[in-house]
Structures are given as structure tokens and as C-alpha cells.
């Protein structure tokens, strides 16, 4: 087995190790994306509300 | 006012749900506060016969006997007393002599323990194989070979 | 009573210096996480007993440690909000709750995945696992209470009370493996005595744990800033800084 293949095989525990890391990566990424996009949406919506009021 | 009452009801329902869930969890826990009996407790007669309980200990070296098919017998010890366990089924990966094991089943009248489930309980030690080997050799009173020792 | 602390804690000021901190904390998170997981997945040797399977430790333990740490921060913020009525404390409590819940979920899920090959089961009702599950329920309860009442003050008060009542669970979780017989093993990195984990495996774990702390701070500030904009949306300073 090549070094790379051996790394991914994780001594036979590949399924367990990678699903654990995968789950964590997804959750951590989602929790950053959430506030990031929410902030932008919020500011945009508030700006629209303000310009609508000005008219 | 209608909405406020709705919200309080909502909060009340949620809290009741949380309390119920926690109560269930604690009840599940209550039965398992003492997660397993030790072989000494078994020998002292603390274990009710016939009831589903758990027994934990270390697999005694040389005690593992595999019968036909998936049947296996082994002894669990806590250093002072030991319990004979019989089990039919797949054993966990970590099962081996000297390993910590927790078996769930019933204590038979003969003193043997009929297990329905066998789990491995590993300790909190993590180390590379070489270190483990060196410890094993040291424990058995041998010499740990020096790094540059010749054949 | 105006004190220098009031000034710093005012939502507007937190919003501004929070914006400056986030990129730094974010960069620290990425670097530390890369180092920690590289160390854990590649550099650390396999375990004598669990082989490469033990490497789940580098996601499971940091998640578990954070689930406890964030709860204490959340309860502390709740106490400050209750006693001194500090708006920022309410915001930090509200922002911490979902993060703590996610860390708890990850601790339980990665632990379950790890338990299957090593213990032979995905779940047992032992003291450690059960008390951690109760922690998740507590987080969900705090989140629900915050969402249930439009009156933010009242919602925060109720949530803070629940958070504080639940704090007793934190030492229970920590000491469960020592007080009762459990399937989950005792601490490898405890408060006293030498760690029972080899240094080559321990160092990536500590780095990963630090990375998770930086991550929490980064996302906490991001969430808190969102919360502040929503709460203060009618105030002058928010209107002024909106994009035109």
C-alpha cells in the first residue's frame, strides 16, 4: 500500500476516523458561514429599509 | 396578550420537554450509576442472581477458551477475585488477555455469568507500540534493550 | 453609573473592536487547527492498542472540552446579565448557546463513532455519556427560552436562570468517571498528576484544543455582532454605518 493509501486507510479504521473528522469539519464550517451571511443580509436589509423610508 | 400567552405556553412546553428528557436520562443513568459490579462484589454475593447486570474486570491470562462456533469462555478478575463468563457472539476488536471487559448478562446459580453483551473498556493510556513494549518488558523484570544494542 | 468598563462593554464599542479582532482570531484558528490536526493525523504515532483509530481524539476531546468551557462562559454571562443588567452579557450568552450545543453534539457524535470499534457499541447509559447528553438538553433549553419570548429582557432572564441551575452538571460530567464506575475511561489529561498520554500524542491534542478555543472566540464575536445589529437596528450609530 502506498503511503497515501495507508494514510487514508487509518489502519482499518478509515470509516470511523474520516466520518468523525468530516462531521466536525462540516459543523465548524457551517457555524462560520452562518453569521457571515446573516450579517451581510441584515445590513443589506436595514439599508433598504432606510432608503425606503427616506423616499 | 394572545401572543404573549402563546409564547409562554411554548416556553412551558419546551421546558417540560427538556425536564422530561433530562428525567429519562437520569433514570437511565440511575440504573447505571454503578455501571458494573467487580468480581469481588460477585464473590461477596452482592449481585442478585437472575437479574440483568454488568460485571467488569480484566481478562485472566490463559483463561480464554473458544468452543464450537462463536461460543467463548473466559475469566474476569479484579486482582482479588474472578468470575467465569460464557458468551456466544462477536467479541469487540480490543478483546484479548489482560484487557478490561464489561459484560452484561445474568449470574447463573452455578456462579457462572452468562453474558449477552461483551464490551471492551480501555484505560486512559495512550502510547506508541515501542513504549508499550518497553513497559511490558520492564514489568516482567527483563531488560529494555538499548537503542544501539547489537544482535 | 458610568465606568470605563461600561464604555468598553457598550454594544457599539464591542461591535467595532470585535470587527478588528475577528480576522486575527480567525487566522490563529486556521493555523492552530492545521498544525494540531497535521500533528495528530500524520506526525503522532499510532496507539499501541487502538492503532490509528485513536486519532479521533483530536476532534472528540477538543469538542468535549469546549462543550464544558462554553457552558461556563454562557452561565457566567447569564449571571452578569441577571445581576448587573449588562446588555452585552445578554448578547454573549445568546451567542454562546448554539455554539456550545454544537460542541456538545460533536462530542457525543464523535464519541459514539469512536466507541463502536473500540468499546463495541455506539452508546451506553453510563455517567459520563448521560451527563453530557443532559448538557445538550440544557443548551437546547436555553436556546428555546431565548426564542420563546419577544421581550428580550424576560427571555434572557429565564434563560440565564436555566443556565445557572444547570452549571452543577459541569463538575458532574468532569468527575463522573472518577466518582462512579463507567465504561468511559478516566481522564488522560487531568488536573493533577502526569498525563497518561504520550507527549508525541499529547502536543497535537493541546494545539487542537487551543485552536478550538480560538474558533469559539472568532465565531462568538461574529454571532454577537449580528445580534447587536439586530437589537440596535433603530439606533443612530447603526443607521450611520449602514452601506448606502
Short mmCIF file of C-alpha atoms in Angstrom, two decimals:
data_model
loop_
_atom_site.label_atom_id
_atom_site.label_comp_id
_atom_site.label_asym_id
_atom_site.label_seq_id
_atom_site.Cartn_x
_atom_site.Cartn_y
_atom_site.Cartn_z
CA UNK A 1 0.00 0.00 0.00
CA UNK A 2 1.37 3.40 -0.88
CA UNK A 3 1.94 5.93 1.87
CA UNK A 4 -1.03 7.99 0.77
CA UNK A 5 -3.32 4.96 0.67
CA UNK A 6 -2.09 3.86 4.08
CA UNK A 7 -2.82 7.31 5.48
CA UNK A 8 -6.41 7.23 4.23
CA UNK A 9 -6.87 3.67 5.43
CA UNK A 10 -6.14 4.71 9.04
CA UNK A 11 -5.14 1.20 9.99
CA UNK A 12 -8.54 -0.16 9.01
CA UNK A 13 -10.46 2.47 10.93
CA UNK A 14 -10.93 4.76 7.91
CA UNK A 15 -14.73 4.78 8.09
CA UNK A 16 -14.75 5.86 11.73
CA UNK A 17 -11.91 8.37 11.64
CA UNK A 18 -12.98 10.15 8.47
CA UNK A 19 -16.67 10.31 9.30
CA UNK A 20 -15.76 11.87 12.66
CA UNK A 21 -13.44 14.44 11.11
CA UNK A 22 -15.86 15.07 8.25
CA UNK A 23 -18.74 15.73 10.62
CA UNK A 24 -16.65 18.14 12.68
CA UNK A 25 -15.38 19.98 9.58
CA UNK A 26 -18.91 20.44 8.25
CA UNK A 27 -20.27 21.73 11.55
CA UNK A 28 -17.34 24.10 12.13
CA UNK A 29 -17.61 25.48 8.59
CA UNK A 30 -21.38 25.91 8.82
CA UNK A 31 -21.06 27.83 12.07
CA UNK A 32 -18.72 30.31 10.43
CA UNK A 33 -20.80 30.65 7.27
CA UNK A 34 -23.97 31.25 9.27
CA UNK A 35 -23.11 34.54 10.95
CA UNK A 36 -21.05 35.66 7.96
CA UNK A 37 -24.01 35.57 5.59
CA UNK A 38 -26.52 36.63 8.18
CA UNK A 39 -24.54 39.79 8.91
CA UNK A 40 -24.44 40.74 5.24
CA UNK A 41 -28.15 40.05 4.77
CA UNK A 42 -29.01 42.04 7.87
CA UNK A 43 -27.03 45.11 6.85
CA UNK A 44 -28.42 44.98 3.33
CA UNK A 45 -32.00 44.69 4.55
CA UNK A 46 -31.58 47.51 7.01
CA UNK A 47 -30.05 49.74 4.32
CA UNK A 48 -33.01 49.01 2.05
CA UNK A 49 -35.45 49.79 4.83
CA UNK A 50 -33.67 53.07 5.45
CA UNK A 51 -33.61 54.17 1.83
CA UNK A 52 -37.28 53.20 1.51
CA UNK A 53 -38.11 55.42 4.47
CA UNK A 54 -36.19 58.33 3.04
CA UNK A 55 -38.27 58.37 -0.11
CA UNK B 1 -51.92 39.29 25.04
CA UNK B 2 -52.94 36.30 22.99
CA UNK B 3 -49.47 36.07 21.51
CA UNK B 4 -47.81 36.51 24.85
CA UNK B 5 -49.79 33.65 26.29
CA UNK B 6 -48.90 31.56 23.27
CA UNK B 7 -45.24 32.25 23.80
CA UNK B 8 -45.37 31.38 27.47
CA UNK B 9 -47.12 28.16 26.58
CA UNK B 10 -44.41 27.46 24.05
CA UNK B 11 -41.70 28.09 26.60
CA UNK B 12 -43.54 25.92 29.08
CA UNK B 13 -43.80 23.08 26.61
CA UNK B 14 -40.13 23.32 25.74
CA UNK B 15 -39.11 23.36 29.37
CA UNK B 16 -41.34 20.42 30.15
CA UNK B 17 -39.75 18.61 27.23
CA UNK B 18 -36.28 19.38 28.49
CA UNK B 19 -37.20 18.32 32.01
CA UNK B 20 -38.76 15.09 30.75
CA UNK B 21 -35.77 14.32 28.59
CA UNK B 22 -33.41 15.01 31.48
CA UNK B 23 -35.52 12.89 33.82
CA UNK B 24 -35.43 10.00 31.39
CA UNK B 25 -31.72 10.39 31.05
CA UNK B 26 -31.22 10.47 34.79
CA UNK B 27 -33.40 7.39 35.18
CA UNK B 28 -31.34 5.62 32.57
CA UNK B 29 -28.35 6.80 34.49
CA UNK B 30 -29.76 5.81 37.87
CA UNK B 31 -29.86 2.22 36.83
CA UNK B 32 -26.30 2.57 35.69
CA UNK B 33 -24.70 4.72 38.36
CA UNK B 34 -22.88 1.62 39.33
CA UNK B 35 -22.12 0.74 35.78
CA UNK B 36 -20.68 -2.67 36.60
CA UNK B 37 -20.04 -5.00 39.53
CA UNK B 38 -16.49 -6.12 40.22
CA UNK B 39 -15.63 -9.82 40.59
CA UNK B 40 -15.06 -9.19 44.31
CA UNK B 41 -18.62 -7.92 44.60
CA UNK B 42 -19.83 -11.02 42.77
CA UNK B 43 -17.88 -13.26 45.13
CA UNK B 44 -19.29 -11.34 48.12
CA UNK B 45 -22.79 -12.15 46.91
CA UNK B 46 -23.77 -8.54 46.18
CA UNK B 47 -25.10 -9.42 42.75
CA UNK B 48 -28.76 -10.51 42.55
CA UNK B 49 -28.96 -13.79 40.63
CA UNK B 50 -31.16 -13.85 37.55
CA UNK B 51 -31.26 -10.08 37.07
CA UNK B 52 -29.62 -8.37 34.11
CA UNK B 53 -26.46 -6.77 35.45
CA UNK B 54 -22.99 -5.86 34.31
CA UNK B 55 -19.73 -7.34 35.53
CA UNK B 56 -16.35 -5.80 34.76
CA UNK B 57 -12.76 -6.91 35.14
CA UNK B 58 -9.58 -7.87 33.34
CA UNK B 59 -9.42 -10.96 31.17
CA UNK B 60 -7.32 -13.51 33.05
CA UNK B 61 -4.34 -14.76 31.04
CA UNK B 62 -4.79 -18.28 29.79
CA UNK B 63 -8.47 -18.36 30.65
CA UNK B 64 -9.88 -17.81 27.15
CA UNK B 65 -11.43 -20.98 25.75
CA UNK B 66 -13.21 -20.94 22.42
CA UNK B 67 -15.78 -23.68 21.97
CA UNK B 68 -17.70 -24.52 18.83
CA UNK B 69 -18.81 -21.68 16.63
CA UNK B 70 -18.97 -18.32 18.34
CA UNK B 71 -19.04 -19.70 21.86
CA UNK B 72 -16.29 -18.50 24.15
CA UNK B 73 -15.50 -18.74 27.85
CA UNK B 74 -13.11 -16.58 29.83
CA UNK B 75 -12.46 -15.37 33.35
CA UNK B 76 -12.62 -11.76 34.54
CA UNK B 77 -10.57 -10.69 37.51
CA UNK B 78 -10.11 -7.52 39.58
CA UNK B 79 -6.88 -8.75 41.11
CA UNK B 80 -8.62 -10.33 44.10
CA UNK B 81 -11.47 -12.49 42.81
CA UNK B 82 -12.54 -13.74 39.41
CA UNK B 83 -15.76 -14.57 37.60
CA UNK B 84 -16.25 -17.14 34.86
CA UNK B 85 -18.05 -15.70 31.86
CA UNK B 86 -19.59 -17.57 28.98
CA UNK B 87 -20.64 -15.73 25.85
CA UNK B 88 -21.85 -16.50 22.38
CA UNK B 89 -21.36 -13.81 19.79
CA UNK B 90 -18.87 -11.42 18.27
CA UNK B 91 -16.26 -10.04 20.62
CA UNK B 92 -15.06 -6.42 20.38
CA UNK B 93 -11.84 -5.71 18.46
CA UNK B 94 -9.93 -4.91 21.63
CA UNK B 95 -10.80 -8.19 23.35
CA UNK B 96 -7.64 -10.00 24.43
CA UNK B 97 -5.91 -11.32 27.54
CA UNK B 98 -5.34 -8.61 30.10
CA UNK B 99 -7.92 -6.31 28.52
CA UNK B 100 -10.59 -4.59 30.58
CA UNK B 101 -14.01 -6.01 29.76
CA UNK B 102 -17.57 -5.16 30.80
CA UNK B 103 -20.06 -7.96 30.25
CA UNK B 104 -23.83 -7.56 30.54
CA UNK B 105 -25.89 -10.62 31.38
CA UNK B 106 -27.13 -12.75 34.26
CA UNK B 107 -25.43 -14.52 37.08
CA UNK B 108 -26.33 -18.22 36.94
CA UNK B 109 -26.96 -20.28 40.06
CA UNK B 110 -23.73 -22.17 39.50
CA UNK B 111 -21.74 -18.95 39.84
CA UNK B 112 -21.05 -18.64 36.14
CA UNK B 113 -22.01 -15.44 34.32
CA UNK B 114 -24.00 -15.80 31.10
CA UNK B 115 -23.22 -12.72 29.03
CA UNK B 116 -25.50 -11.25 26.37
CA UNK B 117 -23.16 -8.39 25.52
CA UNK B 118 -19.41 -8.02 25.89
CA UNK B 119 -17.83 -4.56 25.69
CA UNK B 120 -14.19 -3.58 25.94
CA UNK B 121 -13.28 -0.94 28.49
CA UNK B 122 -9.91 0.52 27.70
CA UNK B 123 -7.95 2.69 30.09
CA UNK B 124 -6.83 6.26 29.64
CA UNK B 125 -3.31 5.39 28.50
CA UNK B 126 -2.23 6.31 25.01
CA UNK B 127 1.27 5.48 23.81
CA UNK B 128 3.15 4.22 20.74
CA UNK B 129 3.79 0.46 20.45
CA UNK B 130 7.51 0.72 21.31
CA UNK B 131 6.77 2.44 24.60
CA UNK B 132 4.13 -0.16 25.44
CA UNK B 133 6.58 -2.95 24.66
CA UNK B 134 9.25 -1.37 26.83
CA UNK B 135 6.78 -1.08 29.69
CA UNK B 136 5.77 -4.71 29.26
CA UNK B 137 9.39 -5.85 29.36
CA UNK B 138 10.09 -3.71 32.39
CA UNK B 139 7.02 -5.10 34.11
CA UNK B 140 8.17 -8.64 33.52
CA UNK B 141 11.54 -7.75 35.01
CA UNK B 142 13.52 -8.01 31.83
CA UNK B 143 15.99 -5.65 30.32
CA UNK B 144 14.84 -2.97 27.93
CA UNK B 145 17.28 -3.25 25.02
CA UNK B 146 19.35 -0.15 24.39
CA UNK B 147 18.71 1.68 21.14
CA UNK B 148 22.02 0.65 19.63
CA UNK B 149 22.21 -2.87 21.02
CA UNK B 150 23.64 -5.37 18.56
CA UNK B 151 22.17 -8.82 17.77
CA UNK C 1 -23.12 54.69 36.88
CA UNK C 2 -20.64 55.19 34.12
CA UNK C 3 -17.33 53.38 34.44
CA UNK C 4 -14.62 52.71 31.87
CA UNK C 5 -15.95 49.17 31.72
CA UNK C 6 -19.39 50.39 30.72
CA UNK C 7 -17.80 52.26 27.88
CA UNK C 8 -15.95 49.25 26.55
CA UNK C 9 -18.91 47.00 27.02
CA UNK C 10 -21.33 49.23 25.20
CA UNK C 11 -22.61 47.28 22.21
CA UNK C 12 -21.35 49.83 19.74
CA UNK C 13 -17.80 49.62 21.00
CA UNK C 14 -17.87 45.83 21.14
CA UNK C 15 -19.14 45.86 17.56
CA UNK C 16 -16.21 47.98 16.44
CA UNK C 17 -13.32 46.34 18.21
CA UNK C 18 -14.88 42.97 17.59
CA UNK C 19 -14.55 43.61 13.86
CA UNK C 20 -10.83 44.19 14.29
CA UNK C 21 -10.29 41.05 16.37
CA UNK C 22 -12.14 38.59 14.18
CA UNK C 23 -9.61 38.35 11.31
CA UNK C 24 -6.74 37.80 13.77
CA UNK C 25 -8.59 35.21 15.79
CA UNK C 26 -9.72 33.56 12.58
CA UNK C 27 -6.16 33.35 11.29
CA UNK C 28 -4.99 31.89 14.61
CA UNK C 29 -7.76 29.32 14.42
CA UNK C 30 -6.81 28.19 10.93
CA UNK C 31 -3.10 27.96 11.70
CA UNK C 32 -3.53 26.17 15.03
CA UNK C 33 -6.12 23.77 13.64
CA UNK C 34 -3.90 22.91 10.68
CA UNK C 35 -0.93 22.32 12.99
CA UNK C 36 -2.95 20.36 15.52
CA UNK C 37 -4.59 18.06 13.00
CA UNK C 38 -1.43 17.62 11.00
CA UNK C 39 0.33 16.66 14.19
CA UNK C 40 -2.50 14.37 15.18
CA UNK C 41 -3.21 12.67 11.86
CA UNK C 42 0.31 12.47 10.44
CA UNK C 43 3.05 13.06 12.99
CA UNK C 44 1.71 11.28 16.07
CA UNK C 45 2.50 7.54 16.18
CA UNK C 46 -0.36 5.01 16.21
CA UNK C 47 -1.57 3.87 19.60
CA UNK C 48 -0.33 0.51 20.91
CA UNK C 49 -3.92 -0.56 21.50
CA UNK C 50 -6.21 1.41 19.20
CA UNK C 51 -3.89 1.84 16.23
CA UNK C 52 -4.82 4.76 14.01
CA UNK C 53 -8.37 4.72 15.36
CA UNK C 54 -7.29 6.73 18.39
CA UNK C 55 -6.79 9.79 16.16
CA UNK C 56 -10.47 10.60 16.65
CA UNK C 57 -9.21 12.00 19.93
CA UNK C 58 -8.13 15.16 18.08
CA UNK C 59 -11.74 16.07 17.29
CA UNK C 60 -13.56 14.37 20.15
CA UNK C 61 -11.64 15.75 23.13
CA UNK C 62 -11.41 19.39 21.97
CA UNK C 63 -15.17 19.30 21.26
CA UNK C 64 -15.88 17.86 24.70
CA UNK C 65 -13.64 20.37 26.47
CA UNK C 66 -15.31 23.22 24.59
CA UNK C 67 -18.80 21.93 25.43
CA UNK C 68 -17.95 22.45 29.10
CA UNK C 69 -15.97 25.66 28.67
CA UNK C 70 -18.67 27.38 26.62
CA UNK C 71 -21.34 26.37 29.13
CA UNK C 72 -19.42 28.03 31.94
CA UNK C 73 -18.94 31.18 29.83
CA UNK C 74 -22.63 31.16 28.91
CA UNK C 75 -23.71 30.75 32.54
CA UNK C 76 -21.26 33.44 33.63
CA UNK C 77 -22.61 35.85 31.02
CA UNK C 78 -26.10 34.96 32.20
CA UNK C 79 -25.19 35.80 35.78
CA UNK C 80 -23.74 39.16 34.75
CA UNK C 81 -26.88 39.87 32.71
CA UNK C 82 -29.13 38.94 35.63
CA UNK C 83 -27.26 40.83 38.32
CA UNK C 84 -25.94 43.90 36.55
CA UNK C 85 -28.28 44.07 33.55
CA UNK C 86 -25.38 44.40 31.12
CA UNK C 87 -26.73 44.22 27.57
CA UNK C 88 -23.51 42.81 26.17
CA UNK C 89 -23.69 39.94 28.66
CA UNK C 90 -27.13 39.03 27.34
CA UNK C 91 -25.75 39.07 23.82
CA UNK C 92 -22.77 36.88 24.70
CA UNK C 93 -24.99 34.37 26.48
CA UNK C 94 -27.32 34.18 23.49
CA UNK C 95 -24.43 33.86 21.04
CA UNK C 96 -22.71 31.17 23.09
CA UNK C 97 -25.70 28.86 23.46
CA UNK C 98 -25.89 27.46 19.91
CA UNK C 99 -22.10 27.13 19.72
CA UNK C 100 -21.99 25.20 22.96
CA UNK C 101 -24.82 22.99 21.75
CA UNK C 102 -22.92 22.17 18.58
CA UNK C 103 -19.75 21.34 20.51
CA UNK C 104 -21.77 19.05 22.77
CA UNK C 105 -23.37 17.38 19.77
CA UNK C 106 -19.95 16.87 18.19
CA UNK C 107 -18.53 15.44 21.40
CA UNK C 108 -21.40 12.95 21.61
CA UNK C 109 -21.36 12.07 17.91
CA UNK C 110 -17.58 11.66 17.54
CA UNK C 111 -17.50 9.78 20.82
CA UNK C 112 -20.21 7.47 19.58
CA UNK C 113 -18.36 6.85 16.32
CA UNK C 114 -15.18 6.15 18.31
CA UNK C 115 -16.99 3.85 20.73
CA UNK C 116 -18.28 1.46 18.11
CA UNK C 117 -14.96 -0.11 17.08
CA UNK C 118 -13.22 0.28 20.45
CA UNK C 119 -15.90 -0.49 23.02
CA UNK C 120 -18.17 -2.47 20.73
CA UNK C 121 -21.16 -0.14 20.99
CA UNK C 122 -22.36 3.28 19.84
CA UNK C 123 -23.89 4.17 23.19
CA UNK C 124 -24.21 3.24 26.82
CA UNK C 125 -26.06 5.00 29.61
CA UNK C 126 -23.04 5.43 31.82
CA UNK C 127 -22.49 8.51 33.96
CA UNK C 128 -20.16 10.31 31.56
CA UNK C 129 -22.24 9.91 28.41
CA UNK C 130 -25.56 10.51 30.13
CA UNK C 131 -24.45 13.70 31.86
CA UNK C 132 -23.01 15.04 28.59
CA UNK C 133 -26.36 14.31 26.91
CA UNK C 134 -28.11 16.23 29.69
CA UNK C 135 -25.75 19.12 28.92
CA UNK C 136 -27.08 19.12 25.36
CA UNK C 137 -30.65 19.28 26.68
CA UNK C 138 -29.69 22.22 28.87
CA UNK C 139 -28.23 24.10 25.91
CA UNK C 140 -31.38 23.41 23.88
CA UNK C 141 -33.48 24.63 26.79
CA UNK C 142 -31.54 27.91 26.94
CA UNK C 143 -31.90 28.37 23.18
CA UNK C 144 -35.62 27.66 23.34
CA UNK C 145 -36.20 30.07 26.20
CA UNK C 146 -34.38 32.81 24.34
CA UNK C 147 -36.54 32.23 21.26
CA UNK C 148 -39.84 31.89 23.08
CA UNK C 149 -40.29 35.42 24.31
CA UNK C 150 -40.26 38.54 22.19
CA UNK C 151 -39.42 40.54 25.29
CA UNK C 152 -35.67 40.07 25.22
CA UNK C 153 -35.16 41.06 28.82
CA UNK C 154 -37.57 38.44 30.10
CA UNK C 155 -36.30 35.79 27.75
CA UNK C 156 -32.73 36.43 28.82
CA UNK C 157 -33.67 36.30 32.49
CA UNK C 158 -35.34 32.91 32.13
CA UNK C 159 -32.50 31.56 30.01
CA UNK C 160 -29.89 32.80 32.47
CA UNK C 161 -31.67 31.09 35.34
CA UNK C 162 -31.75 27.78 33.49
CA UNK C 163 -28.09 28.15 32.52
CA UNK C 164 -27.10 28.80 36.14
CA UNK C 165 -29.17 25.94 37.52
CA UNK C 166 -27.53 23.63 35.02
CA UNK C 167 -23.98 24.63 35.94
CA UNK C 168 -23.92 21.86 38.54
CA UNK C 169 -23.81 19.43 35.61
CA UNK C 170 -20.35 20.61 34.56
CA UNK C 171 -18.39 19.20 37.52
CA UNK C 172 -20.64 16.12 37.39
CA UNK C 173 -19.56 15.49 33.81
CA UNK C 174 -15.91 16.08 34.64
CA UNK C 175 -15.76 13.89 37.75
CA UNK C 176 -18.26 11.25 36.62
CA UNK C 177 -15.53 8.87 35.51
CA UNK C 178 -13.88 9.07 38.93
CA UNK C 179 -16.96 9.09 41.16
CA UNK C 180 -18.80 6.20 39.54
CA UNK C 181 -17.85 3.09 37.60
CA UNK C 182 -18.25 3.92 33.95
CA UNK C 183 -17.47 2.45 30.57
CA UNK C 184 -15.79 5.71 29.56
CA UNK C 185 -12.24 5.70 30.81
CA UNK C 186 -10.78 8.23 33.20
CA UNK C 187 -9.08 11.46 32.17
CA UNK C 188 -5.83 11.22 30.23
CA UNK C 189 -5.17 14.88 30.88
CA UNK C 190 -6.37 15.55 34.38
CA UNK C 191 -5.99 18.41 36.79
CA UNK C 192 -3.45 16.54 38.88
CA UNK C 193 -0.62 14.18 38.14
CA UNK C 194 1.19 13.43 34.92
CA UNK C 195 -0.84 12.92 31.77
CA UNK C 196 -1.29 9.29 30.79
CA UNK C 197 -0.92 10.12 27.14
CA UNK C 198 2.47 10.07 25.44
CA UNK C 199 3.90 13.52 24.70
CA UNK C 200 4.05 12.90 20.94
CA UNK C 201 0.29 12.38 21.07
CA UNK C 202 -0.41 15.00 23.72
CA UNK C 203 1.10 18.03 21.99
CA UNK C 204 -1.19 17.91 18.91
CA UNK C 205 -4.11 17.47 21.29
CA UNK C 206 -3.27 20.63 23.22
CA UNK C 207 -2.71 22.56 19.97
CA UNK C 208 -6.07 21.35 18.63
CA UNK C 209 -7.76 22.33 21.88
CA UNK C 210 -6.27 25.81 21.63
CA UNK C 211 -7.47 26.00 18.02
CA UNK C 212 -11.00 25.17 19.12
CA UNK C 213 -10.82 27.95 21.74
CA UNK C 214 -9.76 30.47 19.10
CA UNK C 215 -12.53 29.19 16.86
CA UNK C 216 -15.08 29.73 19.59
CA UNK C 217 -13.89 33.29 20.20
CA UNK C 218 -13.94 34.06 16.47
CA UNK C 219 -17.45 32.76 15.89
CA UNK C 220 -18.72 34.14 19.20
CA UNK C 221 -17.74 37.66 18.18
CA UNK C 222 -19.23 37.17 14.70
CA UNK C 223 -22.52 35.94 16.17
CA UNK C 224 -22.56 38.64 18.81
CA UNK C 225 -22.09 41.35 16.21
CA UNK C 226 -25.09 40.02 14.26
CA UNK C 227 -27.12 40.03 17.44
CA UNK C 228 -26.07 43.57 18.26
CA UNK C 229 -27.07 44.90 14.84
CA UNK C 230 -30.48 43.32 15.23
CA UNK C 231 -31.03 44.66 18.71
CA UNK C 232 -29.71 48.14 18.00
CA UNK C 233 -31.14 48.43 14.49
CA UNK C 234 -33.05 51.60 15.29
CA UNK C 235 -30.19 53.38 16.98
CA UNK C 236 -28.26 56.22 15.36
CA UNK C 237 -24.90 54.52 15.24
CA UNK C 238 -26.27 51.52 13.35
CA UNK C 239 -28.08 53.70 10.84
CA UNK C 240 -24.91 55.69 10.25
CA UNK C 241 -22.72 52.71 9.47
CA UNK C 242 -25.13 51.03 7.07
CA UNK C 243 -23.99 50.64 3.47
CA UNK C 244 -25.70 53.13 1.20
#
